Coordinates of C-alpha atoms and ligand atoms in Angstrom, one line a residue:
M1 CA 31.4 49.8 33.0
K2 CA 33.0 52.8 31.6
D3 CA 32.3 54.2 28.0
H4 CA 34.3 52.7 24.7
K5 CA 34.3 56.2 23.4
D6 CA 37.2 56.8 26.9
D7 CA 39.7 54.5 25.8
S8 CA 42.7 54.2 23.3
M9 CA 41.4 52.5 20.1
E10 CA 45.1 51.9 18.9
P11 CA 45.8 48.2 18.0
S12 CA 49.5 48.6 19.4
S13 CA 48.3 49.0 23.4
P14 CA 49.2 46.3 25.5
G15 CA 45.5 46.7 27.3
R16 CA 42.9 48.8 26.6
R17 CA 43.3 49.7 30.6
R18 CA 44.8 48.4 33.1
F19 CA 42.4 47.7 36.4
L20 CA 42.6 45.3 39.8
G21 CA 41.2 41.9 39.5
A22 CA 37.9 43.3 42.0
T23 CA 37.2 46.2 39.2
A24 CA 36.8 43.4 36.2
A25 CA 35.0 41.2 38.7
V26 CA 32.3 43.7 39.6
G27 CA 32.5 44.1 35.7
I28 CA 31.6 40.9 34.2
V29 CA 28.9 39.9 37.0
S30 CA 26.7 43.5 36.4
A31 CA 27.8 42.4 32.4
A32 CA 26.0 39.4 32.6
G33 CA 22.7 40.7 32.7
A34 CA 23.5 44.1 31.9
T35 CA 23.0 46.9 29.2
G36 CA 26.4 48.8 29.8
A37 CA 26.5 52.0 27.9
G38 CA 29.4 50.9 26.3
M39 CA 28.7 48.3 24.6
L40 CA 26.5 50.0 22.0
V41 CA 29.4 52.3 21.1
R42 CA 30.8 50.9 17.9
S43 CA 34.1 52.5 16.4
G44 CA 34.6 53.9 12.9
E45 CA 37.1 51.1 12.5
T46 CA 35.0 48.0 12.2
A47 CA 32.1 49.9 10.0
A48 CA 35.2 50.4 7.0
A49 CA 36.5 46.7 7.5
S50 CA 32.5 45.9 6.7
A51 CA 32.8 47.8 3.6
G52 CA 35.0 45.0 2.6
G53 CA 32.4 42.5 2.7
A54 CA 31.4 41.3 -0.9
S55 CA 34.7 39.6 -1.9
H56 CA 33.0 36.6 0.9
S57 CA 30.9 36.6 -0.6
V58 CA 29.5 32.8 -1.7
K59 CA 27.7 33.5 -4.9
P60 CA 24.3 31.0 -5.8
G61 CA 25.0 27.8 -7.0
E62 CA 28.6 27.9 -5.7
L63 CA 29.4 25.8 -2.9
D64 CA 31.4 26.7 0.9
E65 CA 34.9 26.4 1.4
Y66 CA 34.0 24.6 5.0
Y67 CA 31.9 23.1 6.7
G68 CA 30.9 25.1 10.4
F69 CA 29.5 23.1 13.2
W70 CA 27.7 24.8 15.2
S71 CA 26.7 23.7 19.3
G72 CA 22.8 24.8 19.6
G73 CA 22.9 24.9 23.3
H74 CA 19.5 24.7 25.2
S75 CA 18.0 23.8 21.7
G76 CA 20.0 20.9 22.3
E77 CA 21.2 20.1 18.7
V78 CA 24.4 20.8 16.3
R79 CA 23.9 23.1 14.0
I80 CA 25.9 22.9 10.5
F81 CA 27.0 26.1 8.4
G82 CA 28.5 26.8 5.5
I83 CA 31.3 29.0 5.7
P84 CA 32.3 31.4 4.4
S85 CA 28.6 32.7 3.7
M86 CA 27.0 31.3 7.0
R87 CA 24.4 29.6 5.4
E88 CA 22.7 27.6 7.7
L89 CA 22.7 24.0 5.8
L90 CA 21.2 21.3 8.2
R91 CA 20.4 21.0 12.2
I92 CA 21.4 18.0 13.8
P93 CA 18.7 16.9 16.3
V94 CA 20.7 15.6 19.4
F95 CA 19.5 15.5 23.0
N96 CA 16.5 18.2 21.9
F97 CA 12.8 16.5 19.6
D98 CA 12.5 17.6 16.6
S99 CA 9.3 17.6 15.0
A100 CA 10.4 17.7 11.0
T101 CA 12.4 14.3 11.4
G102 CA 10.8 13.1 14.3
W103 CA 13.9 12.7 16.5
G104 CA 12.0 11.2 19.5
I105 CA 9.2 10.0 17.6
T106 CA 10.9 7.3 15.7
N107 CA 11.8 3.8 17.3
E108 CA 15.5 4.4 15.7
S109 CA 16.3 7.7 17.3
K110 CA 14.5 6.5 20.6
R111 CA 17.3 3.5 20.8
V112 CA 19.8 6.4 20.3
L113 CA 18.1 8.3 23.3
G114 CA 17.8 5.5 25.6
D115 CA 16.2 6.0 29.0
N116 CA 17.1 9.1 28.7
G117 CA 14.3 9.9 25.7
G118 CA 12.5 11.3 28.9
F119 CA 14.6 14.3 29.0
L120 CA 13.5 16.4 25.3
N121 CA 16.2 19.1 26.4
G122 CA 20.0 19.3 26.2
D123 CA 22.2 22.0 26.4
T124 CA 25.0 21.8 23.6
H125 CA 28.5 23.5 24.5
H126 CA 31.6 22.0 22.1
P127 CA 31.1 20.5 19.5
K128 CA 34.3 17.8 18.0
V129 CA 35.0 16.8 15.5
S130 CA 37.3 13.5 15.3
Y131 CA 40.8 12.9 14.3
T132 CA 43.5 11.3 13.0
D133 CA 46.9 13.0 13.6
A134 CA 45.4 15.7 14.6
R135 CA 43.3 16.1 11.5
Y136 CA 39.7 16.1 11.0
D137 CA 39.0 12.7 9.7
G138 CA 35.0 12.9 9.1
R139 CA 34.1 9.9 11.4
W140 CA 32.6 12.3 14.5
C141 CA 31.2 14.8 15.8
F142 CA 30.8 14.9 19.4
I143 CA 29.1 16.8 21.4
N144 CA 28.2 17.8 25.5
D145 CA 25.0 18.5 27.3
K146 CA 24.6 20.3 30.4
A147 CA 21.8 20.3 31.2
N148 CA 21.4 16.4 31.9
T149 CA 25.1 15.2 31.8
R150 CA 25.1 13.6 28.8
V151 CA 27.6 13.2 25.7
G152 CA 26.4 12.6 22.6
R153 CA 28.3 11.2 19.0
I154 CA 27.1 12.0 15.7
R155 CA 27.8 9.7 12.7
L156 CA 29.4 12.5 9.5
D157 CA 28.3 9.9 7.0
I158 CA 24.5 10.5 7.7
M159 CA 24.8 13.5 10.2
R160 CA 22.6 11.8 12.9
T161 CA 23.6 11.2 16.7
D162 CA 24.2 7.4 17.1
K163 CA 25.5 7.8 20.5
I164 CA 24.3 8.6 24.0
V165 CA 25.4 8.2 27.7
T166 CA 25.1 9.9 30.6
I167 CA 27.8 9.9 32.7
P168 CA 27.4 8.9 36.1
N169 CA 28.6 10.4 40.1
V170 CA 29.3 13.7 37.8
Q171 CA 26.9 17.1 36.9
S172 CA 26.6 18.9 34.2
I173 CA 29.4 18.3 32.0
H174 CA 30.8 20.8 30.3
G175 CA 34.0 20.8 28.4
L176 CA 34.5 18.2 26.3
T177 CA 37.9 17.2 24.4
L178 CA 39.4 14.8 22.0
Q179 CA 42.3 12.7 21.9
R180 CA 44.5 14.0 18.7
V181 CA 47.2 11.8 18.2
P182 CA 47.8 8.8 16.9
K183 CA 44.1 8.7 16.4
T184 CA 40.5 10.3 18.9
E185 CA 40.0 7.0 20.9
R186 CA 39.1 8.3 23.5
V187 CA 36.7 11.3 24.2
F188 CA 37.3 13.5 27.4
A189 CA 34.4 15.3 29.4
A190 CA 35.2 17.4 32.4
G191 CA 31.9 17.6 34.9
E192 CA 31.6 21.2 35.7
M193 CA 28.9 21.6 39.2
I194 CA 30.3 19.8 42.4
I195 CA 28.2 17.3 44.0
P196 CA 28.4 15.1 47.3
T197 CA 29.8 11.6 46.1
P198 CA 28.0 9.7 45.6
N199 CA 25.1 12.3 45.2
D200 CA 22.4 9.6 47.5
G201 CA 21.1 12.5 50.0
R202 CA 24.7 12.6 52.1
D203 CA 26.1 15.5 52.7
L204 CA 23.7 18.2 51.4
D205 CA 24.9 20.8 53.6
D206 CA 28.5 20.0 53.7
P207 CA 30.3 21.7 50.0
S208 CA 33.7 21.0 51.4
K209 CA 32.1 17.0 50.6
Y210 CA 31.3 17.8 47.3
W211 CA 33.2 17.1 44.1
T212 CA 33.8 16.5 40.7
L213 CA 35.4 14.5 38.0
M214 CA 37.3 14.2 34.5
S215 CA 35.5 11.4 32.6
C216 CA 37.0 9.3 29.6
L217 CA 34.6 7.8 27.1
D218 CA 36.4 5.2 24.7
A219 CA 35.3 6.6 21.5
E220 CA 34.4 3.9 19.6
T221 CA 31.9 2.4 22.6
M222 CA 31.2 5.0 24.0
E223 CA 31.9 3.3 27.1
I224 CA 33.5 5.3 30.0
K225 CA 36.5 4.1 31.2
W226 CA 37.3 5.7 33.8
Q227 CA 37.3 8.9 35.8
V228 CA 39.6 10.9 38.1
I229 CA 38.4 13.4 41.3
V230 CA 39.3 16.3 41.2
D231 CA 40.0 19.2 43.7
G232 CA 37.9 22.5 42.5
N233 CA 35.6 22.5 39.6
M234 CA 36.0 22.2 36.1
D235 CA 34.5 24.1 32.7
N236 CA 36.5 24.1 29.8
C237 CA 39.3 21.9 28.1
D238 CA 41.3 20.8 25.5
T239 CA 44.4 18.2 24.6
D240 CA 48.4 18.2 23.3
Y241 CA 49.1 17.1 20.0
A242 CA 51.6 13.5 21.8
G243 CA 48.0 11.8 22.7
K244 CA 49.3 12.5 26.9
Y245 CA 47.8 15.2 28.7
V246 CA 44.1 16.0 29.4
G247 CA 43.7 19.3 30.4
A248 CA 40.9 22.1 32.2
T249 CA 40.4 24.8 33.5
C250 CA 39.1 25.4 37.3
Y251 CA 36.9 28.6 38.3
N252 CA 35.9 27.1 41.2
S253 CA 39.2 26.1 43.5
S254 CA 37.2 27.0 46.5
R255 CA 35.1 24.8 45.5
G256 CA 32.1 27.5 46.8
V257 CA 28.3 27.5 46.4
T258 CA 28.1 31.5 45.9
L259 CA 29.0 33.8 42.9
Q260 CA 30.9 35.5 46.1
E261 CA 32.9 32.0 47.2
M262 CA 33.3 31.4 43.9
M263 CA 35.0 34.9 42.8
G264 CA 36.8 35.0 46.6
P265 CA 40.6 33.4 45.4
E266 CA 42.5 35.8 43.1
R267 CA 44.0 32.8 41.5
D268 CA 42.2 29.3 40.5
W269 CA 44.5 26.6 37.9
A270 CA 44.5 24.7 35.0
V271 CA 44.8 20.6 36.0
I272 CA 46.2 18.6 33.7
F273 CA 46.2 15.0 33.3
N274 CA 48.6 12.5 32.9
V275 CA 46.9 9.8 30.7
A276 CA 49.1 7.2 30.4
R277 CA 49.8 7.2 34.6
I278 CA 45.8 6.6 34.9
E279 CA 45.8 4.5 33.0
E280 CA 48.1 1.8 34.3
A281 CA 46.8 2.6 37.7
V282 CA 43.7 1.3 36.5
A283 CA 45.2 -1.6 35.1
A284 CA 46.8 -2.2 38.8
G285 CA 44.0 -2.0 40.5
D286 CA 44.9 1.3 42.4
Y287 CA 41.9 2.4 41.7
F288 CA 38.2 3.1 43.8
T289 CA 34.0 3.6 42.3
I290 CA 31.8 5.5 44.1
G291 CA 27.6 4.1 44.9
D292 CA 26.1 2.0 42.1
S293 CA 28.6 3.2 39.7
E294 CA 31.2 0.6 38.6
I295 CA 33.9 3.1 37.0
P296 CA 37.3 3.3 38.2
V297 CA 37.5 6.4 39.3
V298 CA 41.5 7.5 40.1
D299 CA 42.6 10.1 42.9
G300 CA 43.8 12.9 41.2
R301 CA 43.5 15.1 44.2
G302 CA 45.8 17.2 45.7
A303 CA 46.2 20.8 45.0
E304 CA 47.7 21.8 47.7
Q305 CA 50.3 19.8 47.2
N306 CA 50.2 21.1 43.2
G307 CA 48.5 18.1 42.3
S308 CA 49.3 14.0 42.8
K309 CA 51.2 11.2 40.9
Y310 CA 47.8 11.7 37.5
T311 CA 47.9 15.9 37.8
V312 CA 49.4 18.6 38.4
Y313 CA 47.5 21.7 39.1
I314 CA 48.7 25.2 37.5
P315 CA 48.0 28.6 39.4
I316 CA 46.0 30.8 36.9
P317 CA 44.7 34.2 37.4
R318 CA 41.2 34.6 38.5
N319 CA 38.5 32.1 37.3
P320 CA 40.3 31.0 34.2
H321 CA 37.8 30.0 31.5
G322 CA 38.9 28.9 27.6
F323 CA 42.0 26.1 27.7
N324 CA 43.1 25.8 23.8
T325 CA 46.3 24.5 22.6
S326 CA 47.8 26.1 19.7
P327 CA 48.4 24.5 16.1
P328 CA 50.1 23.4 14.4
D329 CA 52.3 21.4 16.7
G330 CA 50.7 21.6 19.8
K331 CA 53.4 23.6 21.6
Y332 CA 51.8 25.5 23.6
F333 CA 48.2 26.1 26.1
V334 CA 46.2 29.1 26.6
V335 CA 44.1 29.5 29.2
S336 CA 41.9 33.2 29.2
G337 CA 41.9 34.8 33.0
K338 CA 38.0 36.0 32.6
L339 CA 38.2 38.2 35.6
S340 CA 41.8 38.7 34.8
P341 CA 43.0 41.0 31.8
T342 CA 45.8 38.4 30.9
C343 CA 46.1 35.3 29.1
T344 CA 48.4 32.4 30.5
V345 CA 50.2 30.7 27.9
V346 CA 51.7 27.2 29.6
E347 CA 54.6 25.2 27.7
W348 CA 53.5 21.1 27.1
A349 CA 56.9 20.3 27.1
K350 CA 57.1 22.0 30.3
V351 CA 54.6 19.9 31.7
D352 CA 56.5 16.7 30.9
D353 CA 59.2 18.0 32.7
W354 CA 56.6 18.3 35.7
F355 CA 55.8 14.9 35.6
D356 CA 59.2 14.2 34.8
G357 CA 59.9 15.5 38.6
K358 CA 62.4 18.3 37.1
L359 CA 60.3 21.6 38.4
D360 CA 59.7 22.5 42.0
D361 CA 56.8 24.8 40.8
P362 CA 53.9 24.2 38.3
R363 CA 54.3 27.7 37.5
E364 CA 57.7 27.4 35.9
T365 CA 55.5 25.4 33.1
V366 CA 54.2 28.8 32.6
V367 CA 55.9 30.8 29.8
A368 CA 53.8 34.3 28.5
E369 CA 51.2 35.7 30.5
P370 CA 50.4 38.3 28.3
E371 CA 47.5 41.1 28.9
V372 CA 45.2 41.0 26.2
G373 CA 42.4 43.4 27.7
L374 CA 38.8 42.6 29.6
G375 CA 37.0 39.4 30.5
P376 CA 39.5 37.2 28.2
L377 CA 37.2 34.2 27.7
H378 CA 38.7 31.6 24.7
T379 CA 41.5 31.9 22.5
T380 CA 42.3 30.7 18.7
F381 CA 45.0 30.4 16.3
D382 CA 46.3 31.3 12.7
N383 CA 49.1 29.5 11.2
R384 CA 51.9 33.1 11.5
G385 CA 52.0 32.0 15.2
N386 CA 49.3 34.6 16.3
A387 CA 46.5 34.3 18.7
Y388 CA 42.8 35.2 19.0
T389 CA 41.5 35.9 22.0
S390 CA 37.5 36.9 22.8
L391 CA 37.2 39.8 25.1
F392 CA 33.6 39.5 26.8
L393 CA 33.6 43.1 28.2
D394 CA 35.7 44.8 25.6
S395 CA 33.1 43.0 22.6
Q396 CA 36.7 43.3 21.1
V397 CA 38.9 40.3 19.5
V398 CA 42.2 40.9 20.2
K399 CA 45.3 39.0 18.0
W400 CA 48.8 39.0 19.8
N401 CA 51.5 37.6 18.5
I402 CA 52.7 34.0 20.8
A403 CA 56.4 34.6 20.2
D404 CA 56.5 37.9 21.2
A405 CA 54.5 37.8 24.3
I406 CA 57.3 35.0 25.2
R407 CA 59.5 37.7 24.8
S408 CA 57.8 40.4 26.9
Y409 CA 57.5 37.6 29.6
N410 CA 60.8 37.3 29.4
G411 CA 61.3 41.2 30.2
S412 CA 62.1 41.9 26.2
D413 CA 60.2 45.7 26.1
V414 CA 58.1 43.9 22.6
N415 CA 55.0 44.3 21.9
Y416 CA 52.9 41.2 21.3
I417 CA 49.5 42.8 20.2
R418 CA 49.0 43.4 16.8
D419 CA 45.1 43.9 16.5
R420 CA 41.3 44.7 17.8
I421 CA 38.3 44.3 16.2
D422 CA 35.5 45.5 17.9
V423 CA 32.2 42.2 17.6
H424 CA 28.4 43.3 18.5
Y425 CA 28.3 42.1 21.2
Q426 CA 29.6 40.2 24.0
I427 CA 31.9 37.6 22.9
G428 CA 31.8 34.4 24.3
H429 CA 33.5 31.6 22.2
L430 CA 35.5 32.9 19.1
K431 CA 37.2 29.9 16.6
A432 CA 39.7 30.3 13.3
S433 CA 39.2 28.2 10.4
L434 CA 41.4 24.1 11.3
A435 CA 42.3 26.3 14.6
C436 CA 42.5 22.7 16.9
S437 CA 44.4 20.5 14.3
R438 CA 47.4 21.0 11.8
D439 CA 45.6 22.1 9.2
V440 CA 45.2 25.2 10.5
D441 CA 45.0 28.0 7.4
G442 CA 44.3 31.2 8.9
K443 CA 41.5 32.2 6.7
Y444 CA 38.6 32.7 8.7
L445 CA 37.5 33.6 12.2
S446 CA 34.1 33.1 13.7
A447 CA 33.1 35.5 16.7
L448 CA 30.1 34.5 18.4
S449 CA 28.4 37.2 19.7
K450 CA 25.7 36.6 22.3
F451 CA 24.0 39.8 22.1
S452 CA 23.4 41.5 19.1
K453 CA 20.8 44.7 20.1
D454 CA 20.6 47.2 17.2
R455 CA 22.4 44.9 14.5
F456 CA 19.0 43.6 13.2
L457 CA 15.0 43.9 12.5
S458 CA 13.3 43.4 16.0
V459 CA 11.9 40.3 16.7
G460 CA 10.4 41.3 20.1
P461 CA 12.1 41.3 23.4
M462 CA 14.8 38.0 22.6
H463 CA 17.3 39.5 20.1
P464 CA 19.1 36.7 17.8
E465 CA 22.7 36.4 18.9
N466 CA 24.9 37.4 16.1
D467 CA 27.9 35.2 14.9
Q468 CA 30.2 37.1 12.7
L469 CA 32.6 35.6 10.3
I470 CA 36.0 37.8 10.0
D471 CA 38.9 37.5 7.9
I472 CA 41.9 37.2 9.6
S473 CA 44.5 36.3 6.2
G474 CA 45.8 39.5 6.0
D475 CA 47.7 41.9 9.2
R476 CA 44.6 43.3 9.7
M477 CA 41.1 41.6 10.8
T478 CA 38.0 42.2 8.6
L479 CA 34.7 41.9 9.7
V480 CA 32.8 40.6 6.8
H481 CA 29.7 38.9 8.3
D482 CA 27.1 39.3 10.4
G483 CA 25.0 36.0 11.4
P484 CA 22.4 36.4 13.2
T485 CA 21.6 32.9 15.1
Y486 CA 18.5 31.0 17.2
A487 CA 19.0 30.3 20.9
E488 CA 22.3 29.3 21.6
P489 CA 25.3 28.1 20.0
H490 CA 28.5 28.3 22.0
D491 CA 30.9 27.6 20.0
A492 CA 31.8 26.2 16.7
L493 CA 34.3 24.8 14.5
M494 CA 35.2 24.6 10.9
V495 CA 36.3 21.9 8.6
R496 CA 37.6 21.6 5.0
A497 CA 34.6 20.4 2.9
D498 CA 37.1 18.1 1.1
Q499 CA 37.6 16.6 4.8
L500 CA 34.2 15.3 5.1
N501 CA 32.6 12.7 2.8
P502 CA 29.2 12.5 3.6
M503 CA 26.4 10.0 2.1
K504 CA 23.8 11.3 -0.1
V505 CA 21.7 8.4 0.0
Y506 CA 21.5 5.4 3.4
K507 CA 23.2 2.0 2.0
R508 CA 19.9 -0.7 3.1
D509 CA 22.6 -2.3 5.4
D510 CA 22.7 1.1 7.4
P511 CA 23.6 0.0 11.3
F512 CA 21.3 3.2 12.4
F513 CA 18.4 0.6 11.5
A514 CA 19.3 -2.4 11.1
E515 CA 17.3 -3.1 14.7
T516 CA 14.6 -2.2 12.4
V517 CA 15.4 -4.4 9.7
E518 CA 15.9 -7.3 12.2
M519 CA 12.2 -7.4 13.1
A520 CA 11.2 -7.4 10.2
K521 CA 13.3 -10.4 9.3
A522 CA 11.8 -12.0 11.9
D523 CA 8.6 -11.5 10.5
G524 CA 9.2 -12.6 7.3
I525 CA 9.1 -9.6 5.7
T526 CA 11.7 -8.3 2.8
L527 CA 11.0 -4.8 3.0
E528 CA 12.3 -4.3 -0.2
R529 CA 9.3 -5.4 -1.2
D530 CA 6.6 -6.4 0.8
N531 CA 3.6 -4.4 2.4
K532 CA 2.0 -6.1 4.6
V533 CA -0.2 -5.8 8.5
I534 CA 1.5 -8.9 10.9
R535 CA -0.6 -9.1 14.2
D536 CA 0.8 -10.6 16.6
G537 CA -1.9 -11.1 20.0
N538 CA -2.6 -7.1 20.0
K539 CA 0.8 -6.0 18.9
V540 CA 0.2 -4.8 15.1
R541 CA 3.4 -4.1 12.6
V542 CA 2.1 -2.4 9.6
Y543 CA 5.3 -2.7 7.2
M544 CA 4.8 -0.3 4.0
T545 CA 7.1 1.2 1.5
S546 CA 6.8 4.7 -0.5
V547 CA 8.5 5.5 -4.1
A548 CA 7.2 9.0 -4.5
P549 CA 4.3 9.8 -5.2
N550 CA 2.8 6.2 -3.0
F551 CA 2.9 4.8 -0.2
G552 CA 3.1 1.2 -0.5
M553 CA -0.5 1.2 1.3
T554 CA -2.9 3.5 1.4
E555 CA -5.4 1.5 4.1
F556 CA -5.3 -0.9 6.9
R557 CA -7.2 -2.2 10.1
V558 CA -6.4 -2.0 13.9
K559 CA -8.5 -2.5 16.8
Q560 CA -8.6 0.8 19.1
G561 CA -6.1 -0.4 21.9
D562 CA -3.7 -2.4 19.5
E563 CA 0.2 -1.6 19.6
V564 CA 1.1 -0.6 16.5
T565 CA 4.2 -0.4 14.6
I566 CA 4.6 1.2 11.3
V567 CA 7.7 0.6 9.8
V568 CA 8.3 2.9 6.4
T569 CA 11.0 1.9 3.8
N570 CA 11.9 4.6 0.9
L571 CA 12.7 3.0 -2.2
D572 CA 13.4 5.7 -4.1
T573 CA 17.1 6.0 -5.4
I574 CA 17.5 9.2 -6.4
E575 CA 19.2 12.0 -4.2
D576 CA 16.6 14.5 -2.5
V577 CA 13.7 12.3 -2.7
S578 CA 12.4 12.3 0.4
H579 CA 8.7 11.5 2.3
G580 CA 7.5 11.7 5.5
F581 CA 5.2 10.1 7.8
A582 CA 2.9 12.1 9.4
L583 CA -0.6 10.4 11.1
V584 CA -2.8 12.8 12.1
N585 CA -3.8 13.8 15.0
H586 CA -1.3 11.2 16.7
G587 CA 1.4 13.7 17.2
I588 CA 3.7 11.4 14.9
N589 CA 5.7 12.8 12.0
F590 CA 9.0 11.3 10.9
E591 CA 11.8 11.5 8.4
I592 CA 12.1 8.8 5.7
H593 CA 15.0 9.2 3.4
P594 CA 16.0 7.7 -0.1
Q595 CA 16.5 3.8 1.1
Q596 CA 16.2 4.9 4.9
T597 CA 13.7 2.9 6.8
S598 CA 12.4 4.3 9.7
S599 CA 9.6 3.3 12.2
V600 CA 6.9 4.4 14.9
T601 CA 5.3 2.7 17.6
F602 CA 1.8 4.4 19.1
V603 CA -1.1 3.1 20.3
A604 CA -4.2 3.1 18.3
D605 CA -6.6 4.4 21.3
K606 CA -9.1 6.2 19.1
P607 CA -11.7 4.8 17.1
G608 CA -12.3 6.1 13.7
V609 CA -10.6 7.0 10.9
H610 CA -6.8 8.3 10.9
W611 CA -5.6 9.7 7.4
Y612 CA -1.6 9.9 7.3
Y613 CA 0.3 11.3 4.6
C614 CA 3.3 12.5 3.1
S615 CA 5.1 15.5 4.9
W616 CA 8.2 16.1 3.0
F617 CA 7.6 17.2 -0.5
C618 CA 8.4 14.7 -2.8
H619 CA 6.6 14.8 -6.4
A620 CA 3.9 17.3 -8.0
L621 CA 1.6 14.3 -6.6
H622 CA 3.0 15.2 -2.8
M623 CA -0.4 16.2 -1.5
E624 CA -2.3 13.0 -3.2
M625 CA 0.2 10.8 -1.4
S626 CA -2.1 9.6 1.9
G627 CA -3.4 6.5 3.3
R628 CA -6.1 5.5 6.1
M629 CA -5.7 4.0 9.3
L630 CA -8.9 2.6 10.4
V631 CA -9.6 1.8 13.7
E632 CA -12.4 -0.9 14.5
A633 CA -13.9 0.1 18.1
Ligands
RUQ1 S1 31.8 27.9 27.5 S2 31.9 31.5 26.1 CU1 30.3 26.6 27.7 CU2 32.0 27.4 25.7 CU3 32.3 29.9 26.7
CUA2 CU1 6.3 11.6 -0.4 CU2 5.7 14.0 -0.2

C-alpha cells in the first residue's frame, strides 16, 4: 500500500488516486491481514476536527437523542447504544449464550432458540428495525446469523428475542433487509455461500452445481414464504420505498470456491427481485422444491440473458459490496465497488422500466458511477442529497453529492466530492441517523472502524474496534467520538428516541412466558400467590415468588435423579427491582425482572445441600436473599 502522506488531502479531488482494478484487488487482499504503514498516518485535519467534540457530549443524567442498534458480530448478540453519547445501554442475547440473563439456560429462551439451542454461537451483521410507511415503527428488530444460517427477531417492547428460524437450502445468511411500505410484512434474507442443492453429499466436487437463494419470511409468523435460486452468490441487500423490489449484491458471479476465482471477473452484479411476480408464480404453482424442504423455490437464474421473469442482473464493477437505497423517497440505490474505486447509482424507476420491457440493457438503469476512493464498502445518506461512502483501504468516509454525480456521469465537468474525513482505521459499515427511513435527518454518522491500533490503551493482542461518531450536520464532517467496542459489531442503525416505546415493567400476560403460565395453570398454581412443590413421578415443579429481599420459598426438597423445574415469579412492581436466580454448582443463573416469570429445568443429580441466591442487586438485604435445595440421596 502507498503511504497516505503522498496523497492529496484536498476534499475536492475526485479520487485520491486512480489505479487499475488489479492494483486494488491486491491492496484489499493484503489489507485483510495487514498492517500497511499507510494505515497509521493521521492527518492534521482529523486532529483539529476532534477538538469540536465537547458540544456533543450528553451530560450525566441527560438522555440521548437516538437509540443505536449495533450488531454484535460473532458475539452473536445485538447491542443498544445511546447516541450521541455512545453509551452502551443494553446487550440483547440472540444467538449466543448469556450468563447474566440466562439466555440459553431458561426454558423461555430455549423455546425461542428451538432446535438450535445446541448452537451457542452466532454472527450477527445487519440489524434492521421494522417500518410502517418507511418510518421506524418500534415493533421489531430483525437480525441475521451468518454463522448458523438463521434469522432472529427481537421484540422492541421488551428488548428480548422472541423468534429464531433456521433457513433451509442455503448456507450463511448475510444480507438482511425489510419491506418498507406499506409496512414490514416481509423480511428478506440473502444466502451467501454457494452449496449443492440439496446439500446431501451430491456434487461435492462440482462447484458448477452450487447455488444460493434469496429467502422471504413473513415478518409476523417468521415462516419462510418463498425462495428464489440465483446465479452467483449474494452479499448485502436492500429494498426500495415502493414495496416492489429487493436487491442484493453479488461478489462471486463466477461461482468460484477460491479467493482467486472469486476475484476473477471485471464485473459482478446486483440482482433485483420482482416480489409481485415471484408471489404470482408461487400462487400459480410455478415453482419447485429442494430436498425435504416444502418451501416454494422460484428460478431466478439466467444472468447470461440479464435475468429471468423474476430477476434482473445489473453489471457492477468488481466484487461489489454494500447495497443502500437513498432516503427520504427511495429514488436511487447505491452499490459500492469494493475492488473498484467507484460507487454505482441505479434509479429504481429504471428498474420498473426494465421489467416493463422498455430497456435493452440492464446497465441503462445506471445513472451515475462516481469515483470515490479506495475500497468503497457501504453508503449512507443525509437529507440534503449527499451520500457518504466508507472507504476501507483509504480509512476514510467520503461525502459526495448524488445529483452532481449524475451530472458528471452525463458529461458535465462538475465536482461531486464534497468532503473527506479520516477514520481510525479500516472502516466497514457506516450509517447516518435515520438514513434507512423517510425521517433521515443528516445529523450524525456512525463509522464502524475495524482496527483501532493506537487509539486506546493496549489490552493485549485483541484490540477493540473503534466505532466513531461523526457530526455531518455542517458542510464539513467533524469527528466527535471514539467508541471502543468488543468483537465485533458489523452494522449499526439509529432510531429517534421517540420512535421506540419499551415497557418498564412486564405485563403478567406477556407471551414471552405464556407457556410457563399455562404449565402452572395445569398444576393448579396461581403464580402471583403460590409457593408450592408439585410432584409428578420423578418430575418435580417448584413454584416460588420473589419480592425483595425474599424468595417465597427458602427451602425445598427433592430426590437425587429428579427432573426439577424451578419457576420464579417476580412480584415486585417497581421498575428496576430485578431479581436473579442462581443455583450454586449447577450452572444455573437467570433474570426475573419485575412482573416476569422465568423458569429452568435440570436434573438434581448431586445429593446434599445446594444454596440458591439472588444474583441481581435488588435490596440492602440482597445478600441474604437466598434458599436451599435439599437433595435426598
Ligand atoms: S458486511 S463491512 Cu457483513 Cu455488512 Cu460490509
Ligand atoms: Cu433479589 Cu437481589
